[in-house]
XYZ file of C-alpha atoms in Angstrom:
730
model
C 79.824 -14.285 -128.602
C 79.275 -12.749 -125.391
C 75.910 -11.455 -126.485
C 74.879 -14.804 -127.939
C 75.929 -16.353 -124.371
C 73.754 -13.869 -122.536
C 70.884 -14.473 -125.027
C 71.152 -18.156 -124.738
C 71.208 -17.869 -120.901
C 68.197 -15.878 -120.532
C 65.814 -17.878 -122.735
C 65.370 -20.653 -119.983
C 64.781 -17.856 -117.558
C 61.999 -16.433 -119.441
C 60.344 -19.719 -119.882
C 60.514 -20.210 -115.977
C 58.812 -16.949 -115.686
C 56.064 -17.776 -118.168
C 55.506 -20.956 -116.370
C 55.109 -19.099 -113.228
C 52.712 -16.776 -114.641
C 50.493 -19.446 -116.165
C 50.605 -21.748 -112.831
C 50.467 -19.147 -110.350
C 47.541 -17.085 -108.908
C 47.002 -13.724 -110.327
C 48.098 -12.071 -106.814
C 51.441 -13.342 -107.184
C 52.149 -12.097 -110.795
C 53.630 -8.800 -109.725
C 56.709 -10.049 -108.041
C 57.331 -12.459 -111.137
C 57.043 -9.573 -113.621
C 59.256 -7.425 -111.352
C 62.147 -9.995 -111.922
C 61.954 -9.441 -115.676
C 62.635 -5.600 -115.125
C 65.262 -6.412 -112.752
C 67.528 -8.505 -114.936
C 69.658 -7.656 -117.882
C 69.140 -4.837 -120.232
C 66.939 -5.460 -123.207
C 65.496 -8.515 -121.128
C 62.166 -6.875 -121.188
C 62.263 -6.819 -124.941
C 63.405 -10.423 -125.139
C 60.697 -11.259 -122.510
C 58.048 -9.534 -124.686
C 59.151 -11.318 -127.661
C 59.096 -14.764 -125.699
C 55.601 -13.873 -124.503
C 54.176 -13.213 -128.007
C 55.744 -16.501 -129.383
C 53.940 -18.348 -126.306
C 50.762 -16.535 -126.752
C 50.828 -17.580 -130.520
C 51.482 -21.142 -129.699
C 48.413 -21.131 -127.224
C 46.249 -19.607 -129.931
C 47.261 -22.509 -132.378
C 46.208 -25.041 -129.629
C 42.989 -23.177 -129.186
C 42.245 -23.339 -132.843
C 43.028 -26.987 -132.815
C 41.005 -27.564 -129.900
C 38.066 -25.725 -131.400
C 38.272 -27.225 -134.828
C 38.388 -30.698 -133.003
C 35.072 -29.998 -131.064
C 33.107 -27.779 -133.537
C 30.726 -30.446 -134.658
C 29.719 -31.567 -131.334
C 29.114 -27.840 -130.376
C 26.957 -27.564 -133.489
C 25.011 -30.715 -132.395
C 24.559 -29.360 -129.044
C 23.038 -26.123 -130.223
C 20.821 -27.834 -132.352
C 19.562 -30.198 -129.506
C 19.157 -26.891 -127.230
C 17.017 -25.363 -130.056
C 14.838 -28.339 -129.976
C 14.410 -28.258 -126.228
C 13.738 -24.591 -126.058
C 10.157 -25.167 -127.001
C 9.526 -27.704 -124.466
C 11.332 -25.701 -121.806
C 8.824 -22.590 -122.458
C 5.785 -24.822 -122.012
C 7.288 -26.110 -118.831
C 7.899 -22.972 -117.519
C 4.384 -21.855 -118.300
C 3.099 -24.817 -116.569
C 5.464 -24.253 -113.448
C 4.451 -20.748 -113.407
C 0.828 -21.561 -113.329
C 1.342 -24.371 -110.801
C 3.170 -22.154 -108.691
C 0.581 -19.415 -108.931
C -2.123 -22.041 -107.839
C -0.010 -23.120 -104.906
C 0.460 -19.675 -104.052
C -3.347 -18.763 -103.984
C -4.179 -22.114 -101.861
C -1.246 -21.456 -99.622
C -2.683 -17.914 -98.520
C -5.623 -19.613 -96.514
C -3.337 -22.008 -95.016
C -0.853 -19.432 -93.974
C -3.670 -17.220 -92.400
C -4.688 -20.312 -90.518
C -1.399 -21.295 -89.755
C -0.565 -17.625 -88.247
C -3.817 -17.912 -86.350
C -2.759 -21.207 -84.893
C 0.752 -19.922 -84.191
C -0.737 -16.803 -82.358
C -3.229 -19.013 -80.360
C -0.390 -21.309 -79.404
C 1.704 -18.376 -78.277
C -1.401 -17.022 -76.225
C -2.027 -20.299 -74.699
C 1.588 -20.778 -73.896
C 1.469 -16.971 -72.168
C -1.780 -17.928 -70.496
C -0.097 -21.139 -69.083
C 2.976 -19.350 -68.123
C 0.724 -16.457 -66.404
C -1.406 -19.230 -64.636
C 1.641 -20.929 -63.391
C 3.017 -17.377 -62.129
C -0.222 -16.320 -60.639
C -0.581 -19.744 -58.828
C 2.816 -18.982 -57.331
C 2.117 -15.479 -56.403
C -1.526 -15.856 -55.372
C -0.633 -17.619 -51.830
C 1.762 -14.470 -51.214
C -1.004 -12.166 -52.065
C -3.562 -13.965 -49.968
C -1.136 -14.088 -47.253
C -0.274 -10.384 -47.575
C -4.095 -9.674 -47.716
C -4.635 -11.814 -44.419
C -1.606 -9.843 -42.846
C -3.692 -6.641 -43.650
C -6.837 -7.984 -42.241
C -5.294 -8.902 -39.040
C -3.716 -5.408 -38.677
C -7.152 -3.835 -39.216
C -8.500 -6.439 -36.661
C -5.580 -5.610 -34.180
C -4.466 -9.111 -34.115
C -1.066 -8.215 -33.974
C 0.453 -11.439 -32.800
C -1.167 -13.190 -35.478
C 0.027 -10.639 -38.034
C 3.677 -11.042 -36.887
C 3.492 -14.913 -37.289
C 1.982 -14.286 -40.766
C 5.063 -11.950 -41.503
C 7.338 -14.811 -40.337
C 5.515 -17.033 -42.911
C 5.854 -14.559 -45.719
C 9.449 -14.035 -45.075
C 10.615 -17.574 -44.576
C 8.162 -19.444 -46.927
C 6.236 -17.167 -49.624
C 8.641 -14.312 -50.493
C 11.470 -16.566 -51.510
C 9.282 -17.931 -54.446
C 8.242 -14.581 -55.769
C 11.399 -12.592 -55.058
C 12.033 -11.552 -58.576
C 8.648 -9.578 -58.588
C 8.833 -5.939 -57.886
C 5.581 -6.067 -55.832
C 7.413 -8.568 -53.715
C 10.111 -6.104 -53.113
C 7.735 -3.517 -52.043
C 5.951 -5.961 -49.456
C 9.364 -6.890 -48.070
C 10.505 -3.170 -47.632
C 6.958 -2.537 -46.013
C 7.263 -5.249 -43.393
C 9.697 -3.536 -41.193
C 7.381 -0.303 -40.948
C 4.443 -2.757 -40.111
C 6.578 -4.252 -37.187
C 7.390 -0.844 -35.874
C 3.587 -0.061 -36.130
C 2.814 -3.199 -34.208
C 5.359 -2.413 -31.520
C 4.143 1.228 -31.220
C 0.491 0.116 -30.964
C 1.179 -2.584 -28.453
C 3.337 -0.342 -26.477
C 0.301 2.079 -26.353
C -2.088 -0.628 -25.514
C 0.232 -1.665 -22.565
C 0.285 2.084 -21.469
C -3.419 2.217 -21.565
C -3.434 -0.958 -19.691
C -1.190 0.319 -16.718
C -3.111 3.547 -16.691
C -6.423 1.436 -16.150
C -4.946 -0.755 -13.645
C -3.598 2.358 -11.726
C -7.272 3.687 -11.725
C -8.873 0.515 -10.886
C -6.374 -0.976 -8.462
C -8.687 0.187 -5.375
C -11.664 -1.723 -6.697
C -9.578 -4.717 -7.417
C -8.228 -4.430 -3.719
C -11.533 -3.936 -2.449
C -12.833 -7.050 -4.027
C -9.811 -9.102 -2.865
C -10.180 -7.889 0.514
C -14.019 -8.484 0.696
C -13.276 -12.075 -0.398
C -10.862 -12.567 2.277
C -13.233 -11.254 4.850
C -15.885 -13.463 3.548
C -13.466 -16.343 3.770
C -12.560 -15.301 7.316
C -16.040 -14.995 8.465
C -17.050 -18.446 7.172
C -13.920 -19.872 8.785
C -14.795 -18.152 12.245
C -18.348 -19.450 11.838
C -17.267 -22.956 11.643
C -15.116 -22.579 14.287
C -17.694 -21.383 16.481
C -20.017 -24.065 15.353
C -17.300 -27.009 16.004
C -16.800 -25.266 19.737
C -12.870 -24.425 19.120
C -11.478 -23.792 22.075
C -10.226 -20.303 21.143
C -13.529 -19.380 19.748
C -15.381 -20.817 22.407
C -13.704 -18.455 24.879
C -13.952 -15.284 23.010
C -15.740 -12.518 24.863
C -18.357 -12.179 22.419
C -19.606 -15.420 23.954
C -20.061 -13.590 27.207
C -22.728 -11.185 25.629
C -24.195 -13.044 22.738
C -26.809 -15.536 23.415
C -26.522 -19.147 21.898
C -29.380 -18.487 19.633
C -27.769 -15.382 18.397
C -24.593 -17.435 17.542
C -26.698 -19.782 15.395
C -28.156 -16.741 13.642
C -24.925 -15.259 13.008
C -23.719 -18.605 11.900
C -26.708 -18.984 9.505
C -26.048 -15.559 8.025
C -22.268 -16.387 7.615
C -23.307 -19.581 5.553
C -25.861 -17.397 3.550
C -23.006 -14.874 2.735
C -20.861 -17.533 1.745
C -23.490 -18.975 -0.594
C -24.098 -15.579 -2.057
C -20.081 -15.007 -2.479
C -19.749 -18.285 -4.363
C -22.510 -17.241 -6.899
C -20.901 -14.019 -7.607
C -17.194 -14.576 -7.097
C -15.475 -11.867 -8.826
C -11.790 -12.604 -9.928
C -9.065 -10.208 -10.975
C -9.658 -11.374 -14.501
C -13.315 -10.119 -14.224
C -12.154 -6.699 -13.250
C -9.193 -6.043 -15.374
C -8.797 -6.976 -19.158
C -5.213 -8.361 -19.236
C -5.166 -9.140 -22.839
C -3.196 -6.042 -23.634
C -0.263 -7.495 -21.628
C -0.306 -10.917 -23.032
C -0.426 -9.540 -26.576
C 2.251 -7.263 -26.048
C 4.480 -9.721 -24.467
C 3.910 -12.028 -27.322
C 4.499 -9.419 -29.873
C 7.808 -8.467 -28.096
C 8.777 -12.265 -27.858
C 8.046 -12.730 -31.680
C 10.219 -9.591 -32.439
C 12.863 -10.686 -30.297
C 12.900 -7.827 -27.853
C 11.429 -9.330 -24.704
C 13.962 -8.058 -22.350
C 12.892 -4.329 -23.603
C 9.326 -5.177 -22.899
C 10.230 -6.704 -19.365
C 12.380 -3.935 -18.410
C 9.822 -1.322 -19.145
C 6.869 -3.127 -17.695
C 8.808 -3.469 -14.377
C 10.017 0.083 -14.460
C 6.537 1.481 -14.918
C 5.251 -0.760 -12.214
C 7.693 0.374 -9.958
C 6.716 3.846 -10.626
C 3.167 2.844 -9.867
C 4.298 1.310 -6.763
C 5.801 4.555 -5.463
C 2.664 6.372 -6.246
C 0.517 3.741 -4.633
C 2.609 3.772 -1.507
C 2.360 7.526 -1.165
C -0.351 8.236 1.233
C -2.510 11.293 1.501
C -1.610 13.827 4.152
C -5.037 13.539 5.993
C -5.191 9.695 5.743
C -5.152 9.415 9.621
C -8.452 11.558 10.041
C -10.829 8.668 8.938
C -10.693 5.280 8.422
C -11.844 5.565 4.793
C -8.411 7.116 4.102
C -6.680 4.093 5.533
C -9.149 1.762 3.643
C -8.434 3.441 0.189
C -4.704 3.304 1.082
C -4.893 -0.333 1.515
C -7.187 -1.354 -1.098
C -4.790 0.317 -3.563
C -1.848 -1.640 -2.479
C -3.733 -4.792 -2.440
C -4.920 -4.186 -5.927
C -1.408 -3.589 -7.179
C 0.005 -6.706 -5.751
C -2.885 -8.923 -6.849
C -2.295 -7.790 -10.295
C 1.408 -8.560 -10.111
C 0.716 -12.003 -8.704
C -1.756 -12.712 -11.506
C 0.833 -11.698 -13.989
C 3.646 -13.677 -12.116
C 1.450 -16.932 -12.601
C -0.021 -16.405 -16.043
C 3.009 -15.038 -17.961
C 6.615 -16.715 -18.167
C 9.307 -14.302 -17.233
C 7.578 -10.855 -17.579
C 7.775 -10.755 -13.526
C 9.592 -13.464 -11.423
C 9.179 -14.329 -7.779
C 12.464 -12.587 -6.802
C 11.002 -9.506 -8.475
C 7.824 -9.567 -6.679
C 9.706 -10.315 -3.424
C 11.922 -7.291 -3.714
C 9.052 -5.087 -4.809
C 6.945 -6.259 -1.673
C 9.885 -5.830 0.693
C 10.340 -2.305 -0.609
C 6.632 -1.691 -0.240
C 6.298 -3.304 3.094
C 9.054 -1.074 4.533
C 7.263 1.872 3.097
C 3.933 0.691 4.569
C 5.246 0.070 7.914
C 6.871 3.695 7.998
C 3.734 5.330 6.968
C 1.358 3.464 9.214
C 3.741 4.125 12.163
C 3.903 7.776 11.244
C 0.110 8.313 10.656
C -1.070 5.990 13.474
C 0.703 8.273 15.830
C -1.812 11.022 14.990
C -4.861 8.822 15.872
C -6.177 9.692 19.196
C -9.548 7.974 19.048
C -9.218 4.155 20.093
C -12.019 3.445 17.793
C -10.220 4.746 14.790
C -7.262 2.696 15.995
C -9.152 -0.410 16.355
C -10.603 0.018 12.765
C -7.111 0.457 11.566
C -6.011 -2.637 13.285
C -8.871 -4.580 11.680
C -7.906 -3.106 8.305
C -4.076 -4.181 8.687
C -5.105 -7.614 9.785
C -7.509 -8.079 6.783
C -4.753 -6.357 4.524
C -2.346 -8.830 5.828
C -4.648 -11.823 5.531
C -5.380 -10.912 1.978
C -1.841 -10.617 0.817
C -0.741 -13.693 2.871
C -3.343 -15.463 0.777
C -1.491 -14.585 -2.335
C 1.940 -15.710 -0.846
C 3.325 -12.422 0.349
C 5.069 -12.695 3.804
C 3.184 -10.345 6.415
C 5.194 -11.196 9.577
C 6.249 -7.571 9.889
C 2.919 -6.371 9.622
C 1.890 -8.281 12.699
C 4.845 -6.956 14.728
C 3.732 -3.592 13.562
C 0.408 -4.251 15.215
C 2.083 -4.906 18.454
C 3.420 -1.387 18.276
C -0.026 -0.166 17.366
C -1.468 -2.099 20.242
C 0.570 -0.178 22.652
C -0.785 3.081 21.154
C -4.243 1.506 21.326
C -3.897 0.954 24.972
C -2.586 4.489 25.286
C -5.789 5.687 23.592
C -7.803 3.615 25.664
C -6.117 4.691 28.784
C -6.780 8.577 27.804
C -10.486 7.666 26.661
C -11.093 5.825 30.190
C -9.490 8.695 32.062
C -12.049 10.850 30.694
C -14.649 8.348 31.591
C -13.550 7.859 35.277
C -13.336 11.791 35.526
C -16.997 12.019 34.414
C -17.885 9.038 36.868
C -16.154 10.888 39.785
C -17.688 14.197 38.895
C -21.163 12.911 38.636
C -20.767 10.918 41.905
C -22.611 12.371 44.977
C -20.045 10.286 47.347
C -22.941 9.062 49.529
C -24.024 5.410 50.036
C -26.235 3.958 47.351
C -29.788 3.684 48.846
C -32.097 0.881 47.623
C -35.705 0.762 48.602
C -36.806 -2.759 47.359
C -35.373 -6.048 45.915
C -35.095 -5.143 42.344
C -32.995 -2.080 43.073
C -30.701 -4.243 45.115
C -30.310 -6.862 42.426
C -29.752 -4.222 39.914
C -26.612 -3.191 42.068
C -25.632 -6.693 42.705
C -25.636 -7.536 39.063
C -23.344 -4.469 38.453
C -20.961 -4.890 41.197
C -19.900 -8.312 42.834
C -20.839 -7.218 46.619
C -21.527 -9.648 49.149
C -22.447 -8.909 52.755
C -24.707 -11.057 54.581
C -25.473 -8.409 57.340
C -26.642 -6.101 54.458
C -28.771 -8.844 52.854
C -30.704 -9.420 56.332
C -31.240 -5.717 56.775
C -35.010 -4.542 55.902
C -35.469 -2.178 52.978
C -34.923 0.536 52.659
C -31.106 0.085 53.057
C -27.996 1.377 51.813
C -24.761 -0.193 50.199
C -21.530 1.102 51.917
C -19.992 2.356 48.507
C -21.361 5.119 46.508
C -22.586 5.185 42.827
C -19.222 5.571 41.393
C -17.940 2.076 42.463
C -20.194 -0.050 40.137
C -19.741 2.429 37.399
C -15.931 2.136 37.679
C -16.275 -1.738 37.973
C -18.259 -1.898 34.687
C -16.068 0.565 32.931
C -12.946 -1.458 33.922
C -14.669 -4.531 32.407
C -15.534 -2.444 29.295
C -12.038 -1.633 29.029
C -10.879 -5.458 29.018
C -13.622 -5.928 26.304
C -12.243 -2.941 24.201
C -8.551 -4.333 24.808
C -9.557 -7.821 23.912
C -10.922 -6.457 20.637
C -7.636 -5.405 19.438
C -6.093 -8.805 20.304
C -8.532 -10.610 18.126
C -7.218 -12.054 14.760
C -3.570 -11.458 15.503
C -2.954 -15.198 15.355
C -1.703 -15.235 19.044
C -2.138 -18.024 21.627
C -4.662 -17.772 24.460
C -1.603 -17.296 26.828
C -0.289 -14.288 24.984
C -3.683 -12.684 24.956
C -4.200 -13.368 28.621
C -0.890 -11.824 29.396
C -1.871 -8.669 27.130
C -5.204 -8.222 28.719
C -3.621 -8.516 32.194
C -0.805 -6.057 31.350
C -3.170 -3.529 29.849
C -5.724 -3.832 32.850
C -2.796 -3.234 35.360
C -1.938 -0.032 33.466
C -5.447 1.064 33.627
C -5.626 0.567 37.387
C -2.113 1.735 38.248
C -1.897 4.632 35.969
C -5.266 5.908 34.719
C -7.441 4.935 37.675
C -4.953 5.671 40.277
C -4.083 9.121 38.545
C -7.745 9.987 38.503
C -8.346 9.044 42.104
C -5.135 11.005 43.204
C -6.518 14.209 41.200
C -10.071 13.712 42.631
C -8.452 13.566 46.245
C -6.339 16.628 45.468
C -9.312 18.713 44.358
C -10.158 21.704 46.562
C -13.984 21.168 46.623
C -13.642 17.689 47.951
C -14.597 17.683 51.415
C -13.968 15.360 54.296
C -17.205 13.448 53.808
C -16.306 12.823 50.213
C -12.738 11.724 51.200
C -14.197 9.333 53.649
C -16.450 7.837 50.977
C -13.483 7.665 48.410
C -11.475 5.529 51.149
C -14.588 3.336 51.407
C -14.819 3.189 47.717
C -11.383 2.020 47.138
C -11.701 -0.670 49.676
C -14.584 -2.360 47.516
C -12.777 -1.675 44.326
C -9.696 -3.459 45.773
C -11.864 -6.501 46.740
C -13.278 -6.608 43.253
C -9.899 -7.077 41.877
C -9.998 -10.848 42.396
C -13.511 -10.969 40.180
C -11.715 -8.904 37.549
C -8.982 -11.651 37.448
C -11.673 -14.320 37.237
C -13.279 -12.345 34.432
C -10.279 -12.405 32.477
C -9.701 -16.056 33.020
C -13.203 -16.780 31.744
C -12.309 -14.985 28.659
C -9.021 -16.516 27.892
C -9.425 -19.692 29.698
C -6.098 -19.403 31.160
C -5.917 -20.533 34.635
C -4.400 -17.953 37.363
C -2.273 -20.820 38.700
C -0.283 -20.634 35.599
C 3.335 -19.835 36.349
C 3.491 -17.106 33.943
C 0.282 -15.574 34.472
C 0.353 -11.668 35.477
C -1.607 -10.685 38.522
C -3.558 -7.448 38.736
C -2.045 -4.664 40.807
C -5.365 -3.528 42.371
C -3.939 -3.731 45.869
C -1.224 -1.333 45.398
C -3.446 0.737 43.279
C -6.100 1.400 45.832
C -3.829 1.340 48.529
C -1.894 4.340 47.395
C -5.128 6.054 46.715
C -6.301 5.242 50.194
C -3.154 6.647 51.641
C -3.471 9.698 49.662
C -6.969 10.216 50.834
C -5.992 9.687 54.365
C -3.332 12.173 54.047
C -5.799 14.494 52.475
C -8.254 13.870 55.370
C -5.643 14.806 57.961
C -4.653 17.902 55.926
C -8.180 18.986 55.297
C -9.095 18.243 58.877
C -6.264 20.412 60.135
C -7.266 23.098 57.773
C -10.705 23.090 59.010
C -9.327 23.239 62.491
C -7.288 26.196 61.548
C -10.393 28.033 60.150
C -12.188 27.821 63.285
C -8.877 28.611 65.497
C -8.598 31.980 63.294
C -12.120 32.717 64.572
C -10.796 32.875 68.091
C -10.793 36.420 69.559
C -9.377 36.131 72.765
C -9.207 39.249 75.081
C -5.895 38.739 76.912
C -6.598 41.609 79.176
C -10.050 40.652 80.253
C -10.616 40.748 84.154
C -13.135 38.021 84.411
C -13.639 34.807 82.304
C -17.181 34.460 80.443
C -17.860 31.196 82.556
C -17.935 28.914 79.529
C -15.843 27.939 76.692
C -15.214 29.869 73.831
C -17.863 29.625 71.134
C -15.432 28.946 68.268
C -14.123 26.001 70.185
C -17.547 24.743 70.992
C -18.399 24.961 67.143
C -14.929 23.157 66.571
C -15.555 20.201 68.866
C -19.261 19.770 67.552
C -17.928 19.661 63.796
C -15.050 17.173 65.023
C -17.766 14.982 66.897
C -20.003 14.920 63.532
C -16.943 14.263 61.469
C -15.724 11.626 63.557
C -19.198 10.049 63.421
C -18.600 9.841 59.540
C -15.284 8.102 60.324
C -17.145 5.143 61.787
C -17.039 3.602 58.352
C -13.607 4.095 57.774
C -10.950 1.326 58.928
C -10.393 1.828 62.802
C -6.815 2.683 62.463
C -7.568 5.455 59.926
C -10.332 7.014 62.012
C -7.897 6.795 65.130
C -5.134 8.445 63.422
C -7.400 11.292 61.964
C -8.677 11.890 65.456
C -5.104 11.775 67.083
C -3.740 14.236 64.435
C -6.783 16.574 64.679
C -6.219 16.641 68.468
C -2.566 17.213 68.215
C -3.041 19.745 65.596
C -5.633 21.614 67.891
C -3.177 21.371 70.753
C -0.494 22.804 68.896
C -2.475 25.715 67.532
C -3.795 26.795 71.019
C 0.029 26.574 72.311
C 1.018 28.648 69.278
C -1.398 31.401 70.732
C 0.040 31.325 74.188
C 3.445 31.309 73.038
C 3.027 33.980 70.378
C 5.948 36.483 70.603
C 3.575 39.500 69.999
C 1.546 38.387 73.116
C 3.250 40.684 75.904
C 0.905 40.278 78.689
C -1.981 38.062 80.003
C -4.603 38.870 82.553
C -5.825 36.266 84.967
C -9.331 36.429 83.448
C -7.881 35.458 80.127
C -5.860 32.600 81.557
C -9.019 31.387 83.401
C -11.048 31.593 79.733
C -8.276 29.867 77.917
C -8.283 27.157 80.814
C -12.145 26.601 80.281
C -11.036 25.819 76.508
C -8.482 23.504 77.417
C -10.883 21.773 79.579
C -13.334 21.405 76.822
C -10.637 19.931 74.686
C -9.869 17.334 77.384
C -13.380 16.542 77.682
C -13.730 15.837 74.230
C -10.847 13.672 74.318
C -12.150 11.865 77.178
C -15.372 11.294 75.488
C -13.787 8.672 72.975
C -15.066 10.333 69.689
C -13.647 7.493 67.716
C -13.500 4.179 69.417
C -10.425 1.927 69.945
C -8.110 4.276 71.799
C -6.552 2.552 74.871
C -6.846 4.411 78.312
C -5.972 8.124 78.011
C -4.050 7.923 74.799
C -6.162 10.521 73.054
C -6.140 13.069 76.157
C -2.173 12.928 75.905
C -2.553 15.011 72.704
C -3.433 18.042 75.231
C -0.877 17.219 77.922
C 1.610 19.750 76.553
C -1.238 22.492 76.381
C -2.294 21.720 79.944
C 1.424 22.193 81.358
C 1.822 25.420 79.411
C -1.412 26.768 80.677
C -0.744 25.767 84.168
C 2.781 27.561 83.948
C 1.013 30.702 82.502
C -1.423 30.648 85.506
C 1.800 30.288 88.074
C 3.458 33.038 86.039
């Protein structure tokens, strides 16, 4: 029962499994079959039985189905057999048609392939053209850059680089050649900087070598302009120009000739006006400045340029050791400095920021201090007044030239006042030699003239007026010696020489007048006075010469007022002006006269001593000779001749000399009697000495020099007479 029950229960299960096998996918059959083996024992057998039964049922159904459709199948096969023949024909036709199409399409395929290939080429060409049109401007600009580099147009090359970088390279940055170009540009910029700096160095070296030529041209133009201006002033009778000392020497016709020549020179200078641009090529500076500006490194360029120019300035300002020996040394020194600052002034005005006014002012102040120190040191070695005068003219031209370019030069004119003092010193030394030569060549005798022409020649040289002399017949003599007109002429020449230094100093006529009078005073009070004193003290100058020197100084003293008029005519400054300096001729020649008078007294006494030393008294003689001693008679004759010469001296001088001589003679004779070595004197010696005293008294009473009152001159021997009387009594 149980088995039957189990058998009944498993049948539905087997049917379910079979349904699952029939309805599910073959991939899922495995789990279903596994469940058959997992069930009760003998379930497999039962399942197989059930499966066989199911298969048989399906076979039966299939057989039924086939039997039902067999006739239709047979009919279909029959139809197919009928169609096969037509199908074979159709196949043959299709095959033939396909072959014909294939044969006909081969040519089309070839042409189509050609067309495709041409279309591809055309597209590629179009693409290439488009790319080339994009690249060609870049290549053209780069080629232009190379040409500019070859032509040394570096500023344009830098501009081209900027265009390439900002406009053209971004369009073709994907190409390799563009990257190569981009990598090459920095190197080109460095090359341009190096080349530009090299050109700048060459330029700096060039202007260093040619600065003297530039300065010479600038100074020449300044001199021409100054000459032209002075000529116009003379033509228009400008007050200062009209009274310059040259008008004293140059006739009016000559002035017109000089004016004409000045205009001709001005015309020639206008035809051939050279500027600094004509002498120097400034393009390297412009190029270098523009290049560094484009490169954004303008400050580096400015610093380098200023540093190098300062070095050159120090070299230019360094003078040669022998510069003071010739004027060419000074001229070369000045032209180099002028050339340097003319270039700097040009750079200042044609460039923006390379040099500034503050920079040039600083450079000029530094240079000016050095120039003044150099000139002050080197000019101190100059002993030739002509060289000092040429130096002054060069300094004035140097100052006027640079002043025309806007540089302040007041300190240079202040320096000229120092050099003026030195110039006066050299003039004084030169004129001291001239005066010495004049005194050496003078014969110290009145100037003789034998006719009217010789008389006028002397009058033209020296302002001498004497109505009595004019009335005298020829031949006649001037009271002064030949040195007087020569001295007077040389004093005027000194004034001319002193005036030459005062010209072009931009000073007023009053200042020039004051300078002339002061320098003339120095000549009179120091140089001429010293020469006179040295002359007076010379051993070979005798009494006659001393007398003539006193006469000469008197006439020179009188001529001082003519010298003052001479200066007044030059400067047109009246002597009545409050601040006008007077000439010190009165004191100068008075001191010389006093010295000469003292020397006359001294030499006269010395001459008396020489005669007295010849005295040979025999103090033991028994009888006198009956006449005065020979030495004394010679001495008296000498004194008479000398006092005859003294008649040309002022009365007081002659009287003083005569009194001094008599007193000295009396003293000398007294010393003989009072000599301590004299132990005894005979009566004959006393009588002989008395004869000599009598001759001295007779000489004094003969009034050898007029002007003494009563027995004034005889009183010089009163002491000698008393001693002699005492000796007789003794």
